[in-house]
Coordinates of C-alpha atoms and ligand atoms in Angstrom, one line a residue:
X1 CA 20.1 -26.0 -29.2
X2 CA 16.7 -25.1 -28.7
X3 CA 14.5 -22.3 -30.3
X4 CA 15.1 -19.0 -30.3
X5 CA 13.2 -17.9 -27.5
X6 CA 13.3 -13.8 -27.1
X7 CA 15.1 -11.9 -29.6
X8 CA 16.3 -8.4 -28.5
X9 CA 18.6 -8.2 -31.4
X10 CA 18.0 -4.8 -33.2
X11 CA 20.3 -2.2 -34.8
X12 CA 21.7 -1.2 -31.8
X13 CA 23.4 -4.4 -31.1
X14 CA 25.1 -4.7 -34.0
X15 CA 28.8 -3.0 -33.9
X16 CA 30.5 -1.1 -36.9
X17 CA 32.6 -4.3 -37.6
X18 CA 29.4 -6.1 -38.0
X19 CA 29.4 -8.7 -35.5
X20 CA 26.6 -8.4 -33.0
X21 CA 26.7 -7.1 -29.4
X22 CA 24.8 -9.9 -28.1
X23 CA 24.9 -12.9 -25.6
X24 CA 23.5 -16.0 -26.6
X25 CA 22.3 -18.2 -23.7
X26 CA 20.7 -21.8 -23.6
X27 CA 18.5 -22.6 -20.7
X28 CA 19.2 -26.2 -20.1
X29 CA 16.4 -26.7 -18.1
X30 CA 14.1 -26.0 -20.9
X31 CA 16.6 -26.0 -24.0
X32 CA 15.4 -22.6 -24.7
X33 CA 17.9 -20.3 -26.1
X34 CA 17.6 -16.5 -25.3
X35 CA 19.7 -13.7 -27.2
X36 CA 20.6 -10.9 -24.8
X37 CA 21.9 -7.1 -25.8
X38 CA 25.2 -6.5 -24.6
X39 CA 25.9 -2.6 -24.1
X40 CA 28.6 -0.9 -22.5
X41 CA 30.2 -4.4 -21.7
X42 CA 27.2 -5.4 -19.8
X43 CA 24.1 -7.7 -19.9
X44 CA 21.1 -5.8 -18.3
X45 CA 20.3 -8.4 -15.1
X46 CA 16.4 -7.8 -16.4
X47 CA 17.1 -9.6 -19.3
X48 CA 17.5 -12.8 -17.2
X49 CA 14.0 -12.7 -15.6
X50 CA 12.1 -13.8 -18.8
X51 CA 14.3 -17.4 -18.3
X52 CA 11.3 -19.5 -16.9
X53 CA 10.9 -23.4 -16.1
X54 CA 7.2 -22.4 -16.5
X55 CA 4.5 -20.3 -16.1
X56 CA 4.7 -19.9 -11.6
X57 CA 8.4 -19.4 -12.1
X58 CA 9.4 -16.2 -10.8
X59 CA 12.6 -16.1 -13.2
X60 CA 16.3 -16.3 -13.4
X61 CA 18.1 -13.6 -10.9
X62 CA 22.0 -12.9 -10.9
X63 CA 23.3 -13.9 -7.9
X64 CA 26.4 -11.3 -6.7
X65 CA 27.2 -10.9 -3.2
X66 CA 29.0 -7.8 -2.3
X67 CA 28.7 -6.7 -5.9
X68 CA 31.9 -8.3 -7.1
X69 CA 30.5 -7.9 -10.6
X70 CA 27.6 -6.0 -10.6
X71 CA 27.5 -2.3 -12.4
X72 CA 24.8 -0.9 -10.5
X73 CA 24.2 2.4 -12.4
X74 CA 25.9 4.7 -15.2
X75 CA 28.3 7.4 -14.4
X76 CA 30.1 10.4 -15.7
X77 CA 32.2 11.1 -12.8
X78 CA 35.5 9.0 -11.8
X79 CA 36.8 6.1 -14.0
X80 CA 39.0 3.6 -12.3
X81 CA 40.7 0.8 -14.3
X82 CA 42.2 -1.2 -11.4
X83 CA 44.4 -3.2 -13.5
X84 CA 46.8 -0.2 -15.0
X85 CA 46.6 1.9 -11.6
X86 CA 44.0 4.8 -13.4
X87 CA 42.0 7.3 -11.6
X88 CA 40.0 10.1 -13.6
X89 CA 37.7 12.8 -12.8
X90 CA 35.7 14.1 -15.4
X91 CA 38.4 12.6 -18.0
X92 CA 41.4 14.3 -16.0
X93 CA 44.1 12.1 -14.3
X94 CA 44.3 12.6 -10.7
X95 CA 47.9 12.9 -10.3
X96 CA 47.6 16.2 -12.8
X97 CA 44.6 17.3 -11.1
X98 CA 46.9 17.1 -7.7
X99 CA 49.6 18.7 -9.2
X100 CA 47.6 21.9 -10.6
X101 CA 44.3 22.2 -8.7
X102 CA 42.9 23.2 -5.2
X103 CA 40.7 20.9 -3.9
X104 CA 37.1 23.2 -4.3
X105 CA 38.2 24.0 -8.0
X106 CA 38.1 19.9 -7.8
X107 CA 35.1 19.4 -5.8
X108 CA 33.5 21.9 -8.6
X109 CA 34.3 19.7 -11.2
X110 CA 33.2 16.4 -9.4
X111 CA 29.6 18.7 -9.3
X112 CA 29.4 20.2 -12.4
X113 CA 31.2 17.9 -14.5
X114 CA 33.8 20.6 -15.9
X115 CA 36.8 22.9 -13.9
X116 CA 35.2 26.1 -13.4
X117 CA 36.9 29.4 -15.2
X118 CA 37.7 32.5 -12.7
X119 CA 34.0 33.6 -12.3
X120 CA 32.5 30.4 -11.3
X121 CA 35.6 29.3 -9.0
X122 CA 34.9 32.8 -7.4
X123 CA 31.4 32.3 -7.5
X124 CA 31.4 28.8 -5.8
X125 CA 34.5 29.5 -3.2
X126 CA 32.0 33.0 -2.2
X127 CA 28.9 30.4 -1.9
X128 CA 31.0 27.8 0.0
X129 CA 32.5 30.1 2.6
X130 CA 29.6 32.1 2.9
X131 CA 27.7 28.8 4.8
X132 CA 30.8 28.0 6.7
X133 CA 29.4 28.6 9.8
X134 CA 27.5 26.6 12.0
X135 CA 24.2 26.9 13.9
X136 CA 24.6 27.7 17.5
X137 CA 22.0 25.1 18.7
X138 CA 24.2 22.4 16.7
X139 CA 26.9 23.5 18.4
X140 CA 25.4 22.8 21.4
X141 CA 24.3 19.1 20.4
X142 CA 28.1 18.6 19.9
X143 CA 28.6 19.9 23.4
X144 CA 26.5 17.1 24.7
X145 CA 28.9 14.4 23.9
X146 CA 31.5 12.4 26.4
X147 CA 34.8 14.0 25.9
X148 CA 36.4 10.6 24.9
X149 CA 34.0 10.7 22.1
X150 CA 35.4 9.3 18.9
X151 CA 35.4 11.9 16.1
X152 CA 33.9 10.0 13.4
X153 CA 30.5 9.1 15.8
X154 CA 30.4 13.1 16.5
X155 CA 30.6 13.7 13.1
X156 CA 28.3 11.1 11.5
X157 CA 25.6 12.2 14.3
X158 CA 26.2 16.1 13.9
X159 CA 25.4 15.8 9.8
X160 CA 22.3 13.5 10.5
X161 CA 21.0 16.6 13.2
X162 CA 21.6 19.3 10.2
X163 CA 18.7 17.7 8.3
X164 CA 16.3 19.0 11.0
X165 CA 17.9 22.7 10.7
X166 CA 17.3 22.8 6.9
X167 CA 13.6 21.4 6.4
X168 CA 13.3 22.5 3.0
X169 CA 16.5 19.7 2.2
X170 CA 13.9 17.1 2.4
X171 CA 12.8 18.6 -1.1
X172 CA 15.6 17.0 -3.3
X173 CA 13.5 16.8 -6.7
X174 CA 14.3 21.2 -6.5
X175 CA 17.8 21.5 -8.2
X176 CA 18.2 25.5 -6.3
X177 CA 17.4 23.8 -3.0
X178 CA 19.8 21.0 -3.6
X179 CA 22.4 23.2 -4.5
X180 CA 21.9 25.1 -1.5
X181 CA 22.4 22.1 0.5
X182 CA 25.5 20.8 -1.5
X183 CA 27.0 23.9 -0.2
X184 CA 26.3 23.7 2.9
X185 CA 27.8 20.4 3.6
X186 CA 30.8 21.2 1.9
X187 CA 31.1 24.6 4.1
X188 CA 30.3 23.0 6.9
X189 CA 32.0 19.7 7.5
X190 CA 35.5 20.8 7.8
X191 CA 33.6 23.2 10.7
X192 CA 32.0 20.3 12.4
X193 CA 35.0 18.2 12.2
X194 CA 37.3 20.5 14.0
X195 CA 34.8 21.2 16.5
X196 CA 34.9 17.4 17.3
X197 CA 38.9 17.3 17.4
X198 CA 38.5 20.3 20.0
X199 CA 35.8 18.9 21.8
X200 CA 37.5 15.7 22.1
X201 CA 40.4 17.8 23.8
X202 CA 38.7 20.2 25.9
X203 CA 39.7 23.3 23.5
X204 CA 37.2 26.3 22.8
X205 CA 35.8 25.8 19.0
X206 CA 37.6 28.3 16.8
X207 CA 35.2 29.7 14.5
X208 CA 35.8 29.8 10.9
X209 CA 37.8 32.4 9.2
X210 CA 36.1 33.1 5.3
X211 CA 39.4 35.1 4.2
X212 CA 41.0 31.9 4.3
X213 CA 41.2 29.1 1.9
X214 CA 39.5 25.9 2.9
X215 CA 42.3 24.0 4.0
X216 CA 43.9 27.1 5.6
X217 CA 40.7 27.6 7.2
X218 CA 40.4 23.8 8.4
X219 CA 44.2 23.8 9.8
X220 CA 43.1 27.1 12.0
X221 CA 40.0 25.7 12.9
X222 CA 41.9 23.2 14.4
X223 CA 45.1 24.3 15.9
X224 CA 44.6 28.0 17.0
X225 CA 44.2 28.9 20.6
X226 CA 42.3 31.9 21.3
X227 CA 45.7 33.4 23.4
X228 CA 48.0 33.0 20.0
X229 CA 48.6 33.8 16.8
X230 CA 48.3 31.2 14.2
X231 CA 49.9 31.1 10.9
X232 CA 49.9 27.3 8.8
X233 CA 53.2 26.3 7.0
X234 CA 52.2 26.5 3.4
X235 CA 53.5 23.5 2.8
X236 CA 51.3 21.8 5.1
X237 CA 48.2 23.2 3.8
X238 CA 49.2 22.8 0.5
X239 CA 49.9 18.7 1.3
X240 CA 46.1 18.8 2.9
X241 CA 44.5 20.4 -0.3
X242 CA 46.5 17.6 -2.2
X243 CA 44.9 14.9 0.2
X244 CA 41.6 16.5 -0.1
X245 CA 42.1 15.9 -3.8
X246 CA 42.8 12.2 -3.6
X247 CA 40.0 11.4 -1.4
X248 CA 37.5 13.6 -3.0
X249 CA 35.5 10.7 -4.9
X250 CA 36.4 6.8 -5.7
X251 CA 33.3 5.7 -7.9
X252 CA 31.1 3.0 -6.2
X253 CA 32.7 2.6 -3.1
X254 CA 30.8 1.2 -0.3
X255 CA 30.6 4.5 1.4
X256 CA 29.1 5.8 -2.4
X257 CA 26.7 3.2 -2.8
X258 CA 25.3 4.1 1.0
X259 CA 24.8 7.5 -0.4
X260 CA 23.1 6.4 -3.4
X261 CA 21.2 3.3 -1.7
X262 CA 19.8 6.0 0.9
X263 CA 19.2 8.8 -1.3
X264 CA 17.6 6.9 -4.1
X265 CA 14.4 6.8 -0.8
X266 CA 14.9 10.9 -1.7
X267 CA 16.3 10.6 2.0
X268 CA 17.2 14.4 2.6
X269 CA 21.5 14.9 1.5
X270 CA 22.1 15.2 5.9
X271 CA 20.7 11.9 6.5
X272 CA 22.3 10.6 3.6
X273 CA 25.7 11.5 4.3
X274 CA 25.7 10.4 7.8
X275 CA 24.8 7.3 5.7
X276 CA 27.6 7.3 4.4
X277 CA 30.2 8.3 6.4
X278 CA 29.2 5.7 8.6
X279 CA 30.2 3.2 6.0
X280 CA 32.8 4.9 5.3
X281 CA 33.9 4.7 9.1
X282 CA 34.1 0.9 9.0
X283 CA 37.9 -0.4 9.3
X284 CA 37.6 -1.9 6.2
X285 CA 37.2 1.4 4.5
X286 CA 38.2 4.8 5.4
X287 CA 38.5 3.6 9.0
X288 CA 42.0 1.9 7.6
X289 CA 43.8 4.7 7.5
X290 CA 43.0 4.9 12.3
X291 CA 43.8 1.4 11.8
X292 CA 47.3 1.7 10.0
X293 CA 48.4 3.8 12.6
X294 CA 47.4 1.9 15.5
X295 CA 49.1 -0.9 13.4
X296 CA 52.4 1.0 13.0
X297 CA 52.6 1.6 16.5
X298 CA 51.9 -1.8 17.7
X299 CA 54.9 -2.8 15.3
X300 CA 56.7 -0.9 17.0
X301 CA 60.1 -1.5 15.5
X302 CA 61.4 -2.4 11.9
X303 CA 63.2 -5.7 13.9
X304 CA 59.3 -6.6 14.2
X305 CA 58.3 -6.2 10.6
X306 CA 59.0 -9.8 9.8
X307 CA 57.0 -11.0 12.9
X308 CA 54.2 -9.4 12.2
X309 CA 53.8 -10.2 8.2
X310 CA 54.2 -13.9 9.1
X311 CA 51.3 -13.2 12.1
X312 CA 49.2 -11.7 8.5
X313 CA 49.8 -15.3 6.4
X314 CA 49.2 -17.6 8.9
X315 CA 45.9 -15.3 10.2
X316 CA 44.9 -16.0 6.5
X317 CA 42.4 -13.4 6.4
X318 CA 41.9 -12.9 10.1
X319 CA 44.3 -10.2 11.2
X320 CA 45.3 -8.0 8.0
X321 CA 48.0 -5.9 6.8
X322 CA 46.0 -2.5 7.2
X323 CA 46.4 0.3 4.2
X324 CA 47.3 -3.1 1.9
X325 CA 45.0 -4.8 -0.7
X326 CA 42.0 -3.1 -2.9
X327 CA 38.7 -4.4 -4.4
X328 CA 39.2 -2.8 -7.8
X329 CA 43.3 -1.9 -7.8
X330 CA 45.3 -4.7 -8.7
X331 CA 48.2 -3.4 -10.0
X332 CA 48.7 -0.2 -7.4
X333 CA 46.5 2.8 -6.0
X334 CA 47.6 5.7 -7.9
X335 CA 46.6 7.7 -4.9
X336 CA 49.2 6.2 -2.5
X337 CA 51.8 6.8 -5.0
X338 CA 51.2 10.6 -4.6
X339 CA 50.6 10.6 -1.1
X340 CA 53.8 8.9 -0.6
X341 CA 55.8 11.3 -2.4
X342 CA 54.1 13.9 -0.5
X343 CA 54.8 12.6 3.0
X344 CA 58.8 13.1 1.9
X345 CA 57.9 17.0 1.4
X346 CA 55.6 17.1 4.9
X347 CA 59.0 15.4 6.6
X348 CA 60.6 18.3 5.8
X349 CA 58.9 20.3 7.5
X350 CA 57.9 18.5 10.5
X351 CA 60.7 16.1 10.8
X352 CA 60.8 12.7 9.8
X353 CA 58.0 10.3 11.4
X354 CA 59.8 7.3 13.0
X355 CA 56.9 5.4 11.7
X356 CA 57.8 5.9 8.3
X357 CA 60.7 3.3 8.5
X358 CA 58.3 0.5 9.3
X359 CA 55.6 1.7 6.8
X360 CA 58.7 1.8 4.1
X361 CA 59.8 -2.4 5.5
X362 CA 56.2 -3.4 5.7
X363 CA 55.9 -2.1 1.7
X364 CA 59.3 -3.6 1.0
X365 CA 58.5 -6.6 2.5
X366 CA 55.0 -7.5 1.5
X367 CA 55.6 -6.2 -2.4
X368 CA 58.2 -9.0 -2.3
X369 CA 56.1 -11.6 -0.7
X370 CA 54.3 -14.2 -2.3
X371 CA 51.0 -14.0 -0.3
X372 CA 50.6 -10.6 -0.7
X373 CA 52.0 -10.8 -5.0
X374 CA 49.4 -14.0 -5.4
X375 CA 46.7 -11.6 -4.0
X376 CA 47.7 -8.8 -6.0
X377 CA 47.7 -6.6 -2.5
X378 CA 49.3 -3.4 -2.9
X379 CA 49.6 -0.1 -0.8
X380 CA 46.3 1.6 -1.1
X381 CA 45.4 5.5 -0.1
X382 CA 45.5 5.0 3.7
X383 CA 48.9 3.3 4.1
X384 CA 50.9 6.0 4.1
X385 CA 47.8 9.2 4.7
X386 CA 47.9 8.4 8.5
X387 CA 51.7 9.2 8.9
X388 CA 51.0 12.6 6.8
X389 CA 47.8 13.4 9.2
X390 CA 50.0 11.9 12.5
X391 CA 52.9 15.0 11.0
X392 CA 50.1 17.5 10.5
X393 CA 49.5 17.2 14.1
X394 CA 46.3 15.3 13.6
X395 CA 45.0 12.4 16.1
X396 CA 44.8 9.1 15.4
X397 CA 40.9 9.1 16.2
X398 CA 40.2 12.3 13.9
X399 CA 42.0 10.8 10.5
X400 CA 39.1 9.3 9.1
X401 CA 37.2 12.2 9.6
X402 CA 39.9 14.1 7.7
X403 CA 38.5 11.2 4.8
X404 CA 35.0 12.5 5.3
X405 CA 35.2 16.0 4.4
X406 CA 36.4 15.6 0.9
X407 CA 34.3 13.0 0.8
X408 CA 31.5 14.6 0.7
X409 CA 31.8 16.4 -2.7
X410 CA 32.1 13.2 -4.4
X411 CA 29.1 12.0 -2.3
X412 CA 26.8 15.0 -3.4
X413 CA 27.9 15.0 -7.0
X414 CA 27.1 11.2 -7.1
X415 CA 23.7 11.5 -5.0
X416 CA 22.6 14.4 -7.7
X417 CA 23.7 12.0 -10.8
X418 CA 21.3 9.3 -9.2
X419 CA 18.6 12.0 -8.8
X420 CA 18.7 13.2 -12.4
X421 CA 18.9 9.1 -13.4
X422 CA 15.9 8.5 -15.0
X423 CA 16.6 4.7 -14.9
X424 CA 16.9 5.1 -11.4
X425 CA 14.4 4.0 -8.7
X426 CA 14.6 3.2 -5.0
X427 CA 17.3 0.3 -4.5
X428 CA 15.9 -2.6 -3.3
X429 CA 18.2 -6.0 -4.1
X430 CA 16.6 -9.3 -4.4
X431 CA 17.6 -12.3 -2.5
X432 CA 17.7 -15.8 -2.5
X433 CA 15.9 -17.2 0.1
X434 CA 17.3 -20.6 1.7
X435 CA 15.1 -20.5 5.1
X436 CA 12.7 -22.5 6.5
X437 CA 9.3 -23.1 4.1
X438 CA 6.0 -22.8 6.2
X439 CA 6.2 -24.7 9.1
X440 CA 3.5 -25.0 11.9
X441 CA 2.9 -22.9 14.7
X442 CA 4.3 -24.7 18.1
X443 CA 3.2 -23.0 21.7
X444 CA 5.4 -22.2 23.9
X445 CA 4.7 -24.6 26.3
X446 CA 5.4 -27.3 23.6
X447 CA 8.6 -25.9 22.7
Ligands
CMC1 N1 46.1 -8.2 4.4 C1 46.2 -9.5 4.3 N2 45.5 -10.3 3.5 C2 44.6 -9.6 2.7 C3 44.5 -8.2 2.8 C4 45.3 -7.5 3.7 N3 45.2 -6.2 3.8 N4 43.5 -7.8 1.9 C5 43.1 -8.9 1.3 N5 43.7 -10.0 1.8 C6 43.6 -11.4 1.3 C7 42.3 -12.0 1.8 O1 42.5 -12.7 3.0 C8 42.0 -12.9 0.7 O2 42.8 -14.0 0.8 P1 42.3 -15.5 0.4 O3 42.1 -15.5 -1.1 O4 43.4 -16.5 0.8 O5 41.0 -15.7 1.1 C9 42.4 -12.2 -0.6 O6 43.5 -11.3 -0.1 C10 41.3 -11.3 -1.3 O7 40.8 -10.5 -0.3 P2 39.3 -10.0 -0.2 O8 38.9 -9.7 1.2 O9 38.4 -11.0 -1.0 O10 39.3 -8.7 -1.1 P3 38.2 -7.6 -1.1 O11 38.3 -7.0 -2.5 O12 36.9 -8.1 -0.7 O13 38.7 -6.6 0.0 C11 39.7 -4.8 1.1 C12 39.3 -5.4 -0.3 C13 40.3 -3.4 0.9 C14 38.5 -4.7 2.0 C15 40.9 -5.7 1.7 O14 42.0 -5.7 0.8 C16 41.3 -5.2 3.1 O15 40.6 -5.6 4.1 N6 42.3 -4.4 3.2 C17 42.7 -3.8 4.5 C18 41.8 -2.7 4.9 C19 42.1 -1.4 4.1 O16 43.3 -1.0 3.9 N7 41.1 -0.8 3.6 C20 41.2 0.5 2.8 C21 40.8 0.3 1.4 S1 41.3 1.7 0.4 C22 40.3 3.0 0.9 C23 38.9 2.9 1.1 O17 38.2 2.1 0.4 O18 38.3 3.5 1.9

C-alpha cells in the first residue's frame, strides 16, 4: 500500500458504532491510496477526480451508462426498494394512499411534502379547477393536426406551445409564479388530453365542468356528446382516481430525469414537461402500456400464449414480453398488484375484457418460466392498466396519455426539488471519448 494520499476523514464519517464511513482505495497506477467519505451509502463521483497518473491527467471518472448505479441527486419524494416490492410517497405506502386518497389530495402531497388538511385540499382543488380551461388560440393549434394524429404527439406538442401563452413561466427562480404554473399544468392536461382523444375522432371538445372532481371531470371531457346527458359510473371514476394515484410519481425514471436534465437549463415547466412526456412516450416506458395491448390482441387467443413466450426467449432481447420486467423492481411492482385487483371491480361493471384471459396465462406462464425467474421479470404497472383503460372506453393510442396527466404532479414536485437544490447545477454528463485523435485534413477530391 502506498501513502495516504487525501484524507477526507473527519467527524462526520465516523458512525455511532465507531467504525468509519469511509472507502479506502489504492491507485495501482501510482500506489497511492485515497480515503473517500461514504454518506448516505454513496461515494461522491468528485471524490474520484483527484486520482491522477500526473500533473496533465484530467482524473479518474465513473463510468455508468444508463445510470445503472448512479444516484444523481437527493430526494424527499418517492422511495422505491425494488427488492421487497416498496413504493412510498412522502413516507406513506402507496397501496394505503390508493385505498384512502383522491388523486389531487396525492398530487398535493407529492408538492408540498405533507397531505393537505380541509382548508388546503379546498384551497388547492379551488386553484386547480379554476385554470382548467384552455386558451382558445391553443385550441386552435390542436385543430391543426391530421385527424389520425397520435395522442401522445398532440399532447407533448400542445404543453411545449403553452410556454409561449404564459411568458412569465420562463421566470422559475419566483416560487408564486412557479406555483401558478404547477397549477396550470395540472388543470390543464387532463383538458388537453381529451381534446386530443376528440380530435382524433372527429368529436366537438367538451369543455371542462369545475363542479366536478378531476377524474369526473376528465371521464366527461371525454365521453359526453353535446346531444346527451352524461353521468360516469362511480366506480369507474373512482378506478381512474386510483390509477392516477399509481402513476403520479416513480422517483428517477427516465421520463423524471428528462424533467430534471431540462429544467436544471431553468427551461420554462411547458418545455420541460413536453420533455418529458416524450420520454415518457417511448415503448420502453409509459408507451408499454399502447404496446401491451397491441400485444394482447396480436396474441389473440390463450392457445397462442405458449407460441408467443417461446417467440420472447429465442428473440433474447429482441421482441419482449411488454408490461413485464423493471429496472429497479425485482421482486414485483406493487403498483400492478393494485391495478390488478382493480381491473376485477372495473369487469363488473363493464363486463369482463376477453383480453384478460391471455394477460392472466401470459402472467401464469412467464412467473413460472425460467427466463423470465433468472431475469427477475415481473408484471410491472402497464401489464394489466391497458385492459382497465380498453374497459373505460379509452383507445389504445390515448393510454399513455392517460400516464401523462398524473404524471405531471410528480414531474413538477421533482422539477421544484431540483430548483431549491442548492447542490444542483445544469446537468451536463461527462464522456469517454474513444474517437479518432487529430487527424489531417483530406480534400475532397482526394477522398
Ligand atoms: N421481455 C423479455 N425479456 C426481457 C424483458 C421483457 N419484457 N425485460 C427485460 N428482459 C431481459 C433482457 O433481454 C435482458 O436479458 P439478457 O440478460 O439475456 O440480456 C434482461 O432481461 C435484463 O433486461 P434489461 O433490458 O437489461 O433491463 P433494464 O432494466 O434495462 O430494462 C425495462 C427495464 C422496463 C426497459 C425492460 O424490462 C423492458 O423493456 N420491459 C418491457 C417494456 C415495459 O414494460 N416497460 C414499462 C416499464 S414500467 C413503467 C414505466 O417505466 O414507464
Amino acid at each position: 500500500m502506498g501513502t495516504l494520499e487525501a484524507t477526507k476523514t473527519d467527524e462526520k464519517t465516523t458512525s455511532a458504532t465507531g467504525t468509519r464511513d469511509a472507502l479506502t482505495v489504492t491507485d495501482h497506477r501510482t500506489g497511492k491510496t485515497y480515503e473517500l467519505p461514504i454518506k448516505n451509502g454513496t461515494i461522491r463521483a468528485m471524490d474520484l477526480r483527484q486520482m491522477k497518473t500526473g500533473p496533465d491527467d484530467f482524473g479518474l471518472m465513473s463510468y455508468d451508462p444508463a445510470f445503472l448505479n448512479t444516484a444523481s441527486c437527493t430526494s424527499r419524494i418517492t422511495y422505491i426498494d425494488g427488492d421487497k416490492g416498496i413504493l412510498r410517497y412522502r413516507g406513506y405506502p402507496i397501496d394505503v394512499l390508493a385505498e384512502n386518497c383522491t388523486y389531487l389530495e396525492v398530487a398535493y402531497l407529492l408538492l408540498h411534502g405533507e397531505l393537505p388538511n380541509k382548508q388546503e385540499f379546498e384551497q388547492f382543488t379551488r386553484e386547480i379547477t379554476y385554470h382548467t380551461m384552455i386558451h382558445e388560440s391553443l385550441k386552435k393549434v390542436m385543430d391543426a393536426f391530421n385527424y389520425d394524429a397520435h395522442p401522445m404527439g398532440m399532447l407533448i406538442s400542445t404543453v411545449a406551445a403553452m410556454s409561449t401563452f404564459y411568458p412569465e413561466a420562463h421566470n422559475v427562480h419566483d416560487a408564486k409564479v412557479r406555483q401558478k404554473q404547477i397549477h396550470r399544468l395540472i388543470a390543464k392536461m387532463p383538458t388537453i388530453s381529451a381534446f386530443a382523444y376528440r380530435h382524433s375522432v372527429g368529436m366537438p371538445y367538451m369543455y371542462p365542468n369545475n363542479a366536478l372532481t378531476y377524474s369526473e371531470n376528465f371521464l366527461t371531457m371525454l365521453f359526453r356528446t353535446p346531444a346527451e346527458k352524461y353521468v360516469p359510473n362511480p366506480t369507474l371514476v373512482r378506478a381512474l382516481d386510483v390509477l392516477f394515484i399509481l402513476h403520479a410519481d416513480h422517483e428517477q425514471n427516465c421520463g423524471t430525469h428528462a424533467m430534471r436534465g431540462i429544467g436544471s437549463a431553468h427551461t420554462d415547466p411547458y418545455s420541460a414537461v413536453a420533455g418529458a412526456a416524450s420520454a415518457l412516450y417511448g415503448p420502453l416506458h409509459g408507451g408499454a402500456n399502447e404496446e401491451v395491448l397491441k400485444m394482447l390482441q396480436e396474441i389473440g387467443s390463450i392457445s397462442n400464449v405458449p407460441a408467443f413466450i417461446k417467440e420472447v426467449k429465442e428473440g433474447r432481447g429482441e421482441k419482449r414480453l411488454m408490461g413485464f420486467g423493471h429496472r429497479v423492481y425485482k421482486n414485483f411492482d406493487p403498483r400492478a398488484k393494485i391495478i390488478k385487483r382493480m381491473a376485477e371491480e372495473v369487469f363488473e361493471v363493464t363486463g369482463r375484457n376477453p383480453l384478460l384471459d391471455i394477460a392472466l396465462e401470459l402472467e401464469r406462464i412467464a412467473l413460472q418460466d425460467e427466463y423470465f425467474v433468472k431475469r427477475k421479470l415481473y408484471p410491472n404497472v402497464d401489464f394489466y392498466s391497458g385492459l382497465i383503460y380498453e374497459a373505460l372506453g379509452i383507445p389504445t393510442k390515448a393510454f399513455t396519455v392517460l400516464f401523462a396527466i398524473p404524471r405531471t404532479s410528480g414531474w413538477l414536485a421533482q422539477w421544484q426539488e431540483m430548483l431549491e437544490d442548492p447542490e444542483q447545477k445544469i446537468a451536463r454528463p461527462r464522456q469517454v471519448y474513444l474517437g479518432q485523435g487529430e487527424r489531417a485534413f483530406v480534400p475532397m477530391e482526394r477522398r
